[in-house]
N, CA, C and O atoms as a MOPAC input file, in Angstrom:
PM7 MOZYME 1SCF
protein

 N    109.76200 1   116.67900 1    95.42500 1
 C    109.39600 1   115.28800 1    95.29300 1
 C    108.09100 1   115.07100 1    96.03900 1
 O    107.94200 1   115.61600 1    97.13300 1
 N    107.17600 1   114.34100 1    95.54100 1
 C    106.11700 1   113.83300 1    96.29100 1
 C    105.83000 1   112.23700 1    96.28500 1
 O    106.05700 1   111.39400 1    95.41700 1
 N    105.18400 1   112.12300 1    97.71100 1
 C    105.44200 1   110.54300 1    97.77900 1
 C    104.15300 1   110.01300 1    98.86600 1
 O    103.84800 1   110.33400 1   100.01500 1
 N    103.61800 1   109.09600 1    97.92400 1
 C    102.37300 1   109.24000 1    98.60400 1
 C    101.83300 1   107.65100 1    99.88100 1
 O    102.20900 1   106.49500 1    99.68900 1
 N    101.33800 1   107.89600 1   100.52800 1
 C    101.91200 1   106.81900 1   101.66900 1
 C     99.97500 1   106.52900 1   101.86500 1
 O     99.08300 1   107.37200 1   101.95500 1
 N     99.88100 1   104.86100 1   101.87500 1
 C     98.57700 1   104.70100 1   101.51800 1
 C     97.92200 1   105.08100 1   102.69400 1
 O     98.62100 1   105.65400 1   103.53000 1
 N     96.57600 1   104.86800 1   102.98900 1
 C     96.26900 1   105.19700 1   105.01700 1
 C     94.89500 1   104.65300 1   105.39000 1
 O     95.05200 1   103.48200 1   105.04400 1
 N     94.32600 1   104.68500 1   105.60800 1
 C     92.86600 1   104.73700 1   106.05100 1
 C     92.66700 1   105.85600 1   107.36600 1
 O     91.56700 1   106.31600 1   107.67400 1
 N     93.44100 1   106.05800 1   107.78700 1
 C     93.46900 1   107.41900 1   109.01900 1
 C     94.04900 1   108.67600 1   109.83500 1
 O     93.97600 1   109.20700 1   110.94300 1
 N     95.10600 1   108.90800 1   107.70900 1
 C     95.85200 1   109.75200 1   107.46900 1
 C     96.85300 1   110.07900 1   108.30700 1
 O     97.42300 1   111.17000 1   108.29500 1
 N     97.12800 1   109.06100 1   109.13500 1
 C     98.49800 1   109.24900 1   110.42300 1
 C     99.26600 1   108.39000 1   110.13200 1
 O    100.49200 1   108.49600 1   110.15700 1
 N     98.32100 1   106.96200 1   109.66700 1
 C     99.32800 1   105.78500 1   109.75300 1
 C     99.71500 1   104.82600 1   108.23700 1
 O     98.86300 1   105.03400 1   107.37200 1
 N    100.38700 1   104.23300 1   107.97200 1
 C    100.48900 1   103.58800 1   106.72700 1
 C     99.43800 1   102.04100 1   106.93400 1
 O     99.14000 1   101.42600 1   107.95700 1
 N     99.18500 1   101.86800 1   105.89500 1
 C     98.27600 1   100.78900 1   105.79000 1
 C     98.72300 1    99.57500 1   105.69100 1
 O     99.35700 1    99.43700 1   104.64500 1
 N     98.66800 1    98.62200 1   106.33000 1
 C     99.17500 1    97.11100 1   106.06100 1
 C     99.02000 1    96.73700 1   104.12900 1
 O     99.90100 1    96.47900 1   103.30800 1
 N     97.73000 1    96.84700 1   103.99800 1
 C     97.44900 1    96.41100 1   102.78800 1
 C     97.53200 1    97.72100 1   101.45200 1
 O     97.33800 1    98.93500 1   101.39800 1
 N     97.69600 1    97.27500 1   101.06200 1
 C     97.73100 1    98.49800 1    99.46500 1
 C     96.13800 1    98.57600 1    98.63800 1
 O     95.62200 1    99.64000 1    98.29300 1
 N     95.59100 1    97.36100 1    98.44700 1
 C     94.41800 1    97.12100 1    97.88200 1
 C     93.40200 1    98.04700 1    98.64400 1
 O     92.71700 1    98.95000 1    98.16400 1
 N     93.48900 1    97.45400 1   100.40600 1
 C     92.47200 1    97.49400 1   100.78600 1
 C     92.54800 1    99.37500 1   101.68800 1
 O     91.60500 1    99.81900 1   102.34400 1
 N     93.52500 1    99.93400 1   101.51700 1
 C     93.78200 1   101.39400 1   101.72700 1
 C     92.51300 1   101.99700 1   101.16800 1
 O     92.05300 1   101.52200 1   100.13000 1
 N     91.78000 1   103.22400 1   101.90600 1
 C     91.16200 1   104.12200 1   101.54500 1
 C     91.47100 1   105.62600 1   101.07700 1
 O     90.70700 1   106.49400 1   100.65600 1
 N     92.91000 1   105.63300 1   101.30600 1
 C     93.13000 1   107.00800 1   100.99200 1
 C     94.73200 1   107.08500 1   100.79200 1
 O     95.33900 1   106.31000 1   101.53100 1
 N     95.41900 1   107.76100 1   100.05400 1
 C     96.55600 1   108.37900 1   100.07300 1
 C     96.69400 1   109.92200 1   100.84400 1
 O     95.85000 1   110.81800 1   100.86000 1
 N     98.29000 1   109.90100 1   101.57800 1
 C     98.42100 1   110.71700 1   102.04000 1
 C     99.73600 1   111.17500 1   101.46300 1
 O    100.83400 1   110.68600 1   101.73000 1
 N     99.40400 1   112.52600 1   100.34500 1
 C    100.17100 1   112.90000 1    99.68800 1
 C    101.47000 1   114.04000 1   100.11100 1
 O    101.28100 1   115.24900 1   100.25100 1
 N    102.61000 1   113.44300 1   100.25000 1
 C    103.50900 1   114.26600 1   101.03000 1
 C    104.38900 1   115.01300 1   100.27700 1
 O    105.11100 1   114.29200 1    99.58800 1
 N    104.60900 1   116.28700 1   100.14600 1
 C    105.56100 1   117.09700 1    99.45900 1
 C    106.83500 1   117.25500 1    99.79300 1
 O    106.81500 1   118.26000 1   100.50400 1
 N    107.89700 1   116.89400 1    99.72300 1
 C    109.33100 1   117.27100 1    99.82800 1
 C    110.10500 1   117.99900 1    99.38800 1
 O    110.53500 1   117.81700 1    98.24900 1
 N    110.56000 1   119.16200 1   100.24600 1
 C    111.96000 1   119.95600 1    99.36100 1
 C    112.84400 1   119.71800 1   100.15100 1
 O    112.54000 1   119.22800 1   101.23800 1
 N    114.18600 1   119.99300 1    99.83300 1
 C    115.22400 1   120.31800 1   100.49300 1
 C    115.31500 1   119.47800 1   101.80100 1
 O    116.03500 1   119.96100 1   102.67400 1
 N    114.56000 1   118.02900 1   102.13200 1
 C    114.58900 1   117.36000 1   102.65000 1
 C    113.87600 1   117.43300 1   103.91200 1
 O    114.32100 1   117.03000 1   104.98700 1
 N    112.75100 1   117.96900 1   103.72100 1
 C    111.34700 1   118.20200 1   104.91800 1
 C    110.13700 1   118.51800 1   104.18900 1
 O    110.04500 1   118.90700 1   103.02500 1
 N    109.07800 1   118.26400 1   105.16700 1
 C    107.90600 1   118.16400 1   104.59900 1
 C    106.76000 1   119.50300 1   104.38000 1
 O    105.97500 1   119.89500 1   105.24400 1
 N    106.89400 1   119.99300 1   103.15400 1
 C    106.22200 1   121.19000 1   102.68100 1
 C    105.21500 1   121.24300 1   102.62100 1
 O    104.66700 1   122.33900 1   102.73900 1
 N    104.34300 1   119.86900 1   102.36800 1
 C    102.88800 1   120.20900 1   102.16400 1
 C    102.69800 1   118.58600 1   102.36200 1
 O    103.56200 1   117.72900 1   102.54200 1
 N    101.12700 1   118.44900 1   102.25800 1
 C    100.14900 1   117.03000 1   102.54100 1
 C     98.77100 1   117.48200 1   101.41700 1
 O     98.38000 1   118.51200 1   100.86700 1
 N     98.32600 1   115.93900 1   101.48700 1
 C     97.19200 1   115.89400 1   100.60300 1
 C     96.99600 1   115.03500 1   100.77400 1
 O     97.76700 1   114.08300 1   100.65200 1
 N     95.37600 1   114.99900 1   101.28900 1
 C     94.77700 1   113.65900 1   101.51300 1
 C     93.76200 1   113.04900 1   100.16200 1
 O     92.56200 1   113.32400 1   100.19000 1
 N     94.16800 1   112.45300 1    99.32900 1
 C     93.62800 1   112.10700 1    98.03700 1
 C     92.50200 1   110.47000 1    98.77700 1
 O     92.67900 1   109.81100 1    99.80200 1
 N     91.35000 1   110.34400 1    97.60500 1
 C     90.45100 1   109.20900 1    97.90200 1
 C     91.29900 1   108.14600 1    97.38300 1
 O     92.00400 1   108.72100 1    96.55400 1
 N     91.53000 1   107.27500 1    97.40100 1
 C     91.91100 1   105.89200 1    96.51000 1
 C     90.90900 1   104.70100 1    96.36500 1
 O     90.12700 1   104.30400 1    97.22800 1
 N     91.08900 1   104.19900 1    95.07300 1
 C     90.17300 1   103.40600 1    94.88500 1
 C     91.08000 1   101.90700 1    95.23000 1
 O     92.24800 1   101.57200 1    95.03700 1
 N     90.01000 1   101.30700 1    95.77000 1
 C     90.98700 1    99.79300 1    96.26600 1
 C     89.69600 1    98.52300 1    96.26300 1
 O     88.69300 1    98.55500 1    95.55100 1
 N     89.97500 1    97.67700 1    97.04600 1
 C     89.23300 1    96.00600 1    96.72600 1
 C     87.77700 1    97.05100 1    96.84100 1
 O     87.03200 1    97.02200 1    95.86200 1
 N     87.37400 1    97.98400 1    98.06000 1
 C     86.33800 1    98.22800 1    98.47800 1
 C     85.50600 1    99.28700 1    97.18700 1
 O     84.45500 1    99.86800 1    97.45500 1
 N     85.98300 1    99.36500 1    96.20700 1
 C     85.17000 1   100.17900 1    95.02800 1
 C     85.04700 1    98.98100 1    93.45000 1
 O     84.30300 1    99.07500 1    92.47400 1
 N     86.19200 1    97.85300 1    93.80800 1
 C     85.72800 1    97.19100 1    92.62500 1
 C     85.14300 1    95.22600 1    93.44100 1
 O     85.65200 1    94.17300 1    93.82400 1
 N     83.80000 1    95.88900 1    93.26500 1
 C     83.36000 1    94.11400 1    93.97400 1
 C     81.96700 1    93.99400 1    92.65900 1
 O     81.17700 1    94.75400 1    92.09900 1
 N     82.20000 1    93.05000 1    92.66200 1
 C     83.31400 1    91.38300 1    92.91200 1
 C     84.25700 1    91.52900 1    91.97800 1
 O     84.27700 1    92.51800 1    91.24500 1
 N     85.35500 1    90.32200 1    91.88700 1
 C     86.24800 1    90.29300 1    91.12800 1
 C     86.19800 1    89.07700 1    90.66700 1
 O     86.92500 1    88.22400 1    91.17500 1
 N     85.45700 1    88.80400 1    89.76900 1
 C     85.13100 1    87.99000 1    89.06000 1
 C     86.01500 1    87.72500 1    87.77000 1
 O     86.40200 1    88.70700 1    87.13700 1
 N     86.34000 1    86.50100 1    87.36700 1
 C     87.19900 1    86.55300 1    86.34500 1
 C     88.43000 1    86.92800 1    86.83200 1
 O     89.02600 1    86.93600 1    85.75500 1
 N     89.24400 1    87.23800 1    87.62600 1
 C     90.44700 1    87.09800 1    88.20800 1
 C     91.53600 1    86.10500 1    88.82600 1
 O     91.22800 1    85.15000 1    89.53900 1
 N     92.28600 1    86.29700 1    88.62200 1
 C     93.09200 1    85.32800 1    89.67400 1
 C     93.62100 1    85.91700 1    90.76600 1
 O     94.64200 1    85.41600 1    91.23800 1
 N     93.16500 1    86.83700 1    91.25100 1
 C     93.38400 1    87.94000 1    92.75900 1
 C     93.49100 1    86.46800 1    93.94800 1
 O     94.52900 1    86.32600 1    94.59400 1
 N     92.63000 1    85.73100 1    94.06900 1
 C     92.91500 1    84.68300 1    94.89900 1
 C     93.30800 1    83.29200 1    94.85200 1
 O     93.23900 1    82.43200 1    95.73000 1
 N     93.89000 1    83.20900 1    93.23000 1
 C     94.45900 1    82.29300 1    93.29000 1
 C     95.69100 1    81.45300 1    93.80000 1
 O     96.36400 1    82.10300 1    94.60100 1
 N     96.21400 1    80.06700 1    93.53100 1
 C     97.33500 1    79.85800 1    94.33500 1
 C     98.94400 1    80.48800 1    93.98600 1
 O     99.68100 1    79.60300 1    93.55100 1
 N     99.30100 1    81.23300 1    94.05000 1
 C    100.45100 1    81.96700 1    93.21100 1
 C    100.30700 1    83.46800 1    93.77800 1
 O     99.55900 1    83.85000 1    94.67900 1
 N    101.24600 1    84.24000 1    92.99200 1
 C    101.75500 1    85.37900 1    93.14100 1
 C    100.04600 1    86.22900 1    92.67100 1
 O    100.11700 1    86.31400 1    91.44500 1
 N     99.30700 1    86.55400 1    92.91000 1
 C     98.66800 1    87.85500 1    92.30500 1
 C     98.25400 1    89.02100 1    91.61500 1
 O     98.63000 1    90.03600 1    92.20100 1
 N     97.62700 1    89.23100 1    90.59900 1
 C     97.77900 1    90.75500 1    90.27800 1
 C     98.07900 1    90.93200 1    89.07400 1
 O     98.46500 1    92.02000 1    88.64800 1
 N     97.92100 1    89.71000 1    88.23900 1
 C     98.85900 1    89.85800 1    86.83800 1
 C     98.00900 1    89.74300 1    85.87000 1
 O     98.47300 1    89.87300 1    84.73800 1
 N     96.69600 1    89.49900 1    85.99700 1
 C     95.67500 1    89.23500 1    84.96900 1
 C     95.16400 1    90.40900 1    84.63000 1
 O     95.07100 1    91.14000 1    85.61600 1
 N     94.70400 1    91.01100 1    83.40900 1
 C     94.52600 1    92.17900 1    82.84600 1
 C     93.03000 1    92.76700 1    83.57800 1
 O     92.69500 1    93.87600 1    83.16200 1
 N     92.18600 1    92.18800 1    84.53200 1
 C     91.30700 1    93.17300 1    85.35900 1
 C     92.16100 1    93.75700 1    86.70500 1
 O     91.79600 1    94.80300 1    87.24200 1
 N     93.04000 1    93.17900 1    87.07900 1
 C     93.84700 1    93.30700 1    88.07600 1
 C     94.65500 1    94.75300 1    87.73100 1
 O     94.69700 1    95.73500 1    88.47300 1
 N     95.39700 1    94.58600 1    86.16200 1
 C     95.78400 1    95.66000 1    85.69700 1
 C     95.18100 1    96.95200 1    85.74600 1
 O     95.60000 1    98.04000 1    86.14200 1
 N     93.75400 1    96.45700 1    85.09300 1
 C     93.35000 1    97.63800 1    84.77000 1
 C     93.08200 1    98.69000 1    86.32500 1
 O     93.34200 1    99.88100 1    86.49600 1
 N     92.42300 1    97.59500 1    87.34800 1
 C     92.35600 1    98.06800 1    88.36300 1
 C     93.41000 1    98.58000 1    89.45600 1
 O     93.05600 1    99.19800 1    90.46000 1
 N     94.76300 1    98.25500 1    89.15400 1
 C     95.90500 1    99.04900 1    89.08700 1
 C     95.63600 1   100.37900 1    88.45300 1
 O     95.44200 1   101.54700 1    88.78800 1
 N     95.68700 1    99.91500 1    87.77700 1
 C     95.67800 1   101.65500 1    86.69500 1
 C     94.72800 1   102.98400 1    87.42800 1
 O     95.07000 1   104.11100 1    87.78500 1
 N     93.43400 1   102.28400 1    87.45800 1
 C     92.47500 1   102.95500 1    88.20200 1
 C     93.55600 1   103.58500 1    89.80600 1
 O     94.03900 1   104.70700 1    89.96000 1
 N     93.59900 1   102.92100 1    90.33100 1
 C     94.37900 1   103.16600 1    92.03800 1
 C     95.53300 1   104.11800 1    91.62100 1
 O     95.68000 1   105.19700 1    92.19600 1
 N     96.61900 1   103.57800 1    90.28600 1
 C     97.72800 1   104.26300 1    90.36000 1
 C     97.17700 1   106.19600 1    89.46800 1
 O     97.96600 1   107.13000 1    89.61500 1
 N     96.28000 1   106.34400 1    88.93100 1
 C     96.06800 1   107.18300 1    88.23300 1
 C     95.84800 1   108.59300 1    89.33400 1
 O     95.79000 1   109.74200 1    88.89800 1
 N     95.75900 1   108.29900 1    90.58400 1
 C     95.76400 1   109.71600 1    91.52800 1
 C     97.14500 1   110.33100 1    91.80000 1
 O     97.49700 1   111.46900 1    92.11200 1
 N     97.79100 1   109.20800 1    91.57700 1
 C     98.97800 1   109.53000 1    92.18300 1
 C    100.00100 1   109.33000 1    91.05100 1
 O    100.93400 1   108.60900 1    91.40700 1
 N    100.05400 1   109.62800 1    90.20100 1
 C    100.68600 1   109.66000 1    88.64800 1
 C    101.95500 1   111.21600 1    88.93800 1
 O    103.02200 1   111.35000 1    88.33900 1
 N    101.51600 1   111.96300 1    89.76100 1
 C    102.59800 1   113.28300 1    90.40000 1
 C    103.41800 1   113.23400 1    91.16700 1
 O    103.99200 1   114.18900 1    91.69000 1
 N    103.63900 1   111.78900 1    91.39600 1
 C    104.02900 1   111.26600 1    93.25400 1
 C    105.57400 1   110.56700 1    92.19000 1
 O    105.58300 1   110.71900 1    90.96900 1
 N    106.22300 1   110.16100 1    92.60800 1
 C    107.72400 1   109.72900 1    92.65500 1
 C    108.27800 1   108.06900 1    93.58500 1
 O    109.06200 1   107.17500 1    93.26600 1
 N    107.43400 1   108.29100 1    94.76300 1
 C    107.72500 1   106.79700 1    95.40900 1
 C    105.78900 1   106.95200 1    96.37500 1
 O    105.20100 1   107.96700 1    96.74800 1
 N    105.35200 1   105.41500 1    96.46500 1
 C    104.69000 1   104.96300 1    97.71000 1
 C    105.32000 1   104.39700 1    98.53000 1
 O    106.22100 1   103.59200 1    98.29700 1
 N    104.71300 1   104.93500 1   100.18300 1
 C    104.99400 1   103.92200 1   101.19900 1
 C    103.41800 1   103.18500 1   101.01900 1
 O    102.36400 1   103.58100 1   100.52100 1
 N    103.96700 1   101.55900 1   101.88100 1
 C    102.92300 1   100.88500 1   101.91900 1
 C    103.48700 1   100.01200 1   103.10000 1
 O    104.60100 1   100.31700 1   103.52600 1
 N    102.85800 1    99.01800 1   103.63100 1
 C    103.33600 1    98.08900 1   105.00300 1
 C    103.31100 1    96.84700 1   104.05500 1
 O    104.08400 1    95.90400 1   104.22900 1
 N    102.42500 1    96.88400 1   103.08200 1
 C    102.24000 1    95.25700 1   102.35000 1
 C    101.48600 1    95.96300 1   101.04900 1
 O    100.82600 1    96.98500 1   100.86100 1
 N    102.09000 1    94.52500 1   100.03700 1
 C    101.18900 1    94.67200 1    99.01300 1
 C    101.77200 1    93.55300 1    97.97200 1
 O    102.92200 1    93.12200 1    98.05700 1
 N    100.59600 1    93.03500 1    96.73300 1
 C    100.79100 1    92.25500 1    96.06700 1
 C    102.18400 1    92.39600 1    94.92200 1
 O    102.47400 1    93.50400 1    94.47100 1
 N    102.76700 1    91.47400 1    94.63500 1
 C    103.54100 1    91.33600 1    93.51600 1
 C    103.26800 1    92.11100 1    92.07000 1
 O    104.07700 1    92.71900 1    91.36800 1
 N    101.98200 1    91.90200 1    91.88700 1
 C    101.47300 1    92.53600 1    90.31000 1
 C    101.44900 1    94.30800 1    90.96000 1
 O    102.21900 1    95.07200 1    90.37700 1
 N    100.64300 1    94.86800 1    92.05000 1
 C    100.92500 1    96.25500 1    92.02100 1
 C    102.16000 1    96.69900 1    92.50900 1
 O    102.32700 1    97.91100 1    92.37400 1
 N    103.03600 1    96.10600 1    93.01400 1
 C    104.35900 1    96.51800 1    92.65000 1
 C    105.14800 1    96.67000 1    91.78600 1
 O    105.89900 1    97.64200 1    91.70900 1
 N    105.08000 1    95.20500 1    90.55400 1
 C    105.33700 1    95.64300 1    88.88700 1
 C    104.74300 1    97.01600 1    89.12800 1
 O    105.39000 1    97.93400 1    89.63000 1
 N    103.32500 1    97.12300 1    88.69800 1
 C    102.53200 1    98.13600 1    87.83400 1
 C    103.20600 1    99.40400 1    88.61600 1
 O    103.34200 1   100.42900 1    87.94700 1
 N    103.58800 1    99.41600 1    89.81100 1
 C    104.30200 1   100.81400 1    90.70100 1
 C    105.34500 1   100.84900 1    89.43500 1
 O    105.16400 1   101.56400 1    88.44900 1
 N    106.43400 1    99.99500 1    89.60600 1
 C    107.44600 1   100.32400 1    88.44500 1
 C    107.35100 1   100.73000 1    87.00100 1
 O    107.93600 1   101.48800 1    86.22800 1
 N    106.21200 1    99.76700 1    86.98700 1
 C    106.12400 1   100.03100 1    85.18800 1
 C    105.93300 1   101.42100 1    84.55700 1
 O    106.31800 1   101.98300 1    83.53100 1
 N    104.97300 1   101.80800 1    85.88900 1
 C    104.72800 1   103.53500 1    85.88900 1
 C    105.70200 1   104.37400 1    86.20000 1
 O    105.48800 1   105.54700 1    85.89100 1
 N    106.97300 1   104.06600 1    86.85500 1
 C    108.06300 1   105.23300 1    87.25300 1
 C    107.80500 1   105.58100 1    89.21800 1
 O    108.49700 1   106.39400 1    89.83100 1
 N    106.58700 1   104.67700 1    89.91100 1
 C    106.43500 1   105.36100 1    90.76900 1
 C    106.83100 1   104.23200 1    91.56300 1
 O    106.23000 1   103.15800 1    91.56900 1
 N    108.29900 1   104.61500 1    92.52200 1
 C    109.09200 1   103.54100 1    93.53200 1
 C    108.38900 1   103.45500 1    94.65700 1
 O    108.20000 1   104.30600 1    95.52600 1
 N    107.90700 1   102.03400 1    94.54400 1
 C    107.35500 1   100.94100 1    95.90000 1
 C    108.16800 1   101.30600 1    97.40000 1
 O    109.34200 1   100.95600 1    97.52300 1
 N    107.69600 1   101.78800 1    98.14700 1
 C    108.52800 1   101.48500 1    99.80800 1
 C    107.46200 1   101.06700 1   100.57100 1
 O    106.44800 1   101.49500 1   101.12200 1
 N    108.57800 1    99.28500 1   100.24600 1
 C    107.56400 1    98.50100 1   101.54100 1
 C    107.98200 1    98.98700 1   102.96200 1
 O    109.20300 1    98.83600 1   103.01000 1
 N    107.65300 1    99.36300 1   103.82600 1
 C    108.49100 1    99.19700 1   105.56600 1
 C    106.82900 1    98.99200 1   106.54100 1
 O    105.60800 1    99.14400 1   106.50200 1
 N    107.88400 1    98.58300 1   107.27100 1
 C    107.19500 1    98.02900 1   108.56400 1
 C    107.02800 1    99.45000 1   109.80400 1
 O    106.74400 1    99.33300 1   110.99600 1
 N    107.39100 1   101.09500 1   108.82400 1
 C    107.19800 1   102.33300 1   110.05200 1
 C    105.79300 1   102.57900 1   109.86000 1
 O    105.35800 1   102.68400 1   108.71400 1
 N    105.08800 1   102.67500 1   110.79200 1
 C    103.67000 1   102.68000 1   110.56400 1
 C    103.66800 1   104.25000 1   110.79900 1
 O    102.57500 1   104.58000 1   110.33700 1
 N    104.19800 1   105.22700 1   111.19200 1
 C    103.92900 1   106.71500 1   111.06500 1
 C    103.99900 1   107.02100 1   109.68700 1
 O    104.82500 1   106.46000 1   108.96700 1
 N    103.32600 1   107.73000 1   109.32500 1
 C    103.69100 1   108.40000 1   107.57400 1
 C    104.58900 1   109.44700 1   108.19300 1
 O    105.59400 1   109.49100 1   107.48400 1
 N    104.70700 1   110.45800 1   109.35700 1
 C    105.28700 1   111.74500 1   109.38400 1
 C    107.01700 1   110.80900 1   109.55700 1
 O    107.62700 1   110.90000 1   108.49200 1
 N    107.45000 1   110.37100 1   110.14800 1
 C    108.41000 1   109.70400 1   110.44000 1
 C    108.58900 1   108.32200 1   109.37900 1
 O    109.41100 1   107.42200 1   109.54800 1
 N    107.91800 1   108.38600 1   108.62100 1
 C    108.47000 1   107.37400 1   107.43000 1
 C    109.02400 1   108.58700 1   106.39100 1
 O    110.14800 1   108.79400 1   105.93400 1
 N    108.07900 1   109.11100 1   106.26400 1
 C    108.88500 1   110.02800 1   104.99400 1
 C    109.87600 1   110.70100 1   105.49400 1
 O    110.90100 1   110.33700 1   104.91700 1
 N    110.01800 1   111.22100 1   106.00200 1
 C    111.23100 1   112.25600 1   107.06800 1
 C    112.35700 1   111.00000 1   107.01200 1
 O    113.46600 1   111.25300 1   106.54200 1
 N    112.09100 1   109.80800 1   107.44100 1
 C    113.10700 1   108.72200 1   107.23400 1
 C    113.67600 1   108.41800 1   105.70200 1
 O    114.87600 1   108.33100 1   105.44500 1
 N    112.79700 1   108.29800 1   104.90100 1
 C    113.30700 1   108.85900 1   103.54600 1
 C    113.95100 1   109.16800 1   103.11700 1
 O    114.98700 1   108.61700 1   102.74600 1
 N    113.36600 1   110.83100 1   102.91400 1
 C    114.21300 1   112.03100 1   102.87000 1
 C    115.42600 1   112.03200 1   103.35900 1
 O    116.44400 1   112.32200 1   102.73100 1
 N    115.34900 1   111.69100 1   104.54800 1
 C    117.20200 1   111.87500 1   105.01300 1
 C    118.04100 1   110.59100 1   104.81300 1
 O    119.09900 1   110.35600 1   105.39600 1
 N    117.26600 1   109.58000 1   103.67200 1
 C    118.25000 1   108.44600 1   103.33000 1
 C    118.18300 1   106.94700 1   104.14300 1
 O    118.57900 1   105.87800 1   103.68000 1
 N    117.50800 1   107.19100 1   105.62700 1
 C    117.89100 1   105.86300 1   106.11200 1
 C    116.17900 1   105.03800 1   106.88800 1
 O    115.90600 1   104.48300 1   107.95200 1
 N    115.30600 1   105.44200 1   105.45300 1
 C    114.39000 1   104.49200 1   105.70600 1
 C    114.53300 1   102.95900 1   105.56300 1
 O    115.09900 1   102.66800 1   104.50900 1
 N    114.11300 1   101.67300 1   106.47600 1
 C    114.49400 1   100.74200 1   106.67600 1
 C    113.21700 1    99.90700 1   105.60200 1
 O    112.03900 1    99.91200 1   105.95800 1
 N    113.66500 1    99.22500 1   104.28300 1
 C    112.41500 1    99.18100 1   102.97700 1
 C    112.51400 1    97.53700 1   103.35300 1
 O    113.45300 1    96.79600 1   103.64400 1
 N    111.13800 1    97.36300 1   103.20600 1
 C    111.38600 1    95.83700 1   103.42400 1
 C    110.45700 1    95.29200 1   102.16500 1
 O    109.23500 1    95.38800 1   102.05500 1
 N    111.45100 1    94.66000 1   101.20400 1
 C    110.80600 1    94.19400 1   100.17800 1
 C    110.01300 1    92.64900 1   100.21700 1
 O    109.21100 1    92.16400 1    99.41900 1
 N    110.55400 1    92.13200 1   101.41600 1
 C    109.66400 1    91.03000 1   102.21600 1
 C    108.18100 1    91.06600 1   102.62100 1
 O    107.50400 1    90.10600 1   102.98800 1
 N    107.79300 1    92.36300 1   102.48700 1
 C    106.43700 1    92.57900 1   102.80700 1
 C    105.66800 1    92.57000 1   101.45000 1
 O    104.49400 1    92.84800 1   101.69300 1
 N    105.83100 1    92.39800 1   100.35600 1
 C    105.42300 1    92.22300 1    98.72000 1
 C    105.09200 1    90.59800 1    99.26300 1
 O    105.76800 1    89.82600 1    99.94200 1
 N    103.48600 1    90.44400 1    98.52100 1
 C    103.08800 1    89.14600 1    98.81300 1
 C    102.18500 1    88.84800 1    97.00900 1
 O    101.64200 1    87.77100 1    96.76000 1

């Protein structure tokens, strides 16, 4: 299984999902961690401006078809992966996580080595309260 946990400084999980610079791609067998991969991700900081969106409008986020597409773009590195960790993230890239097959884990563990390891052995603490 691989499961990719967003970062900007490949130790820690990222508050935001958009604004992440990198995935940190974690390999799982037999319930420990076999391998890593630090992949680029594209997020707010590769598509400016966002013009024509409703990214800041009053409501839920993420649902208008540049939003999509720019989903697509972010989710397309990690199309091998099975679940993300994230600390936060919008409503529309959590659909688009599902729509693709690849399961959202919101939590509040800011280690990636000790989030996934929490995982793996079943008793990561997912907080779907952190979806904004």
């Amino acid at each position: 299984m691989k499961i990719a946990a967003i970062t900007d400084d490949g130790k820690t999980i990222s508050q935001h999902f958009g604004r992440a610079r990198y995935y940190l791609v974690c390999t799982v067998e037999d319930g420990r961690v076999t391998g890593q991969e630090l992949r680029d991700k594209a997020g707010h900081h590769s598509f400016a401006p966002h013009q024509g969106t409703d990214h800041h409008a009053s409501g839920p986020h993420g649902f208008d078809p540049a939003s999509r597409d720019r989903h697509a773009q972010m989710l397309s590195v990690i199309a091998d992966c099975q679940a993300v960790l994230a600390g936060g993230m919008g409503f529309g890239m959590q659909r688009n996580l599902e729509e693709v097959g690849i399961r959202p884990l919101l939590t509040d563990v800011a280690d990636i080595e000790e989030a996934v390891r929490a995982f793996a052995e079943g008793r990561l603490a997912v907080r779907p309260d952190l979806a904004h």
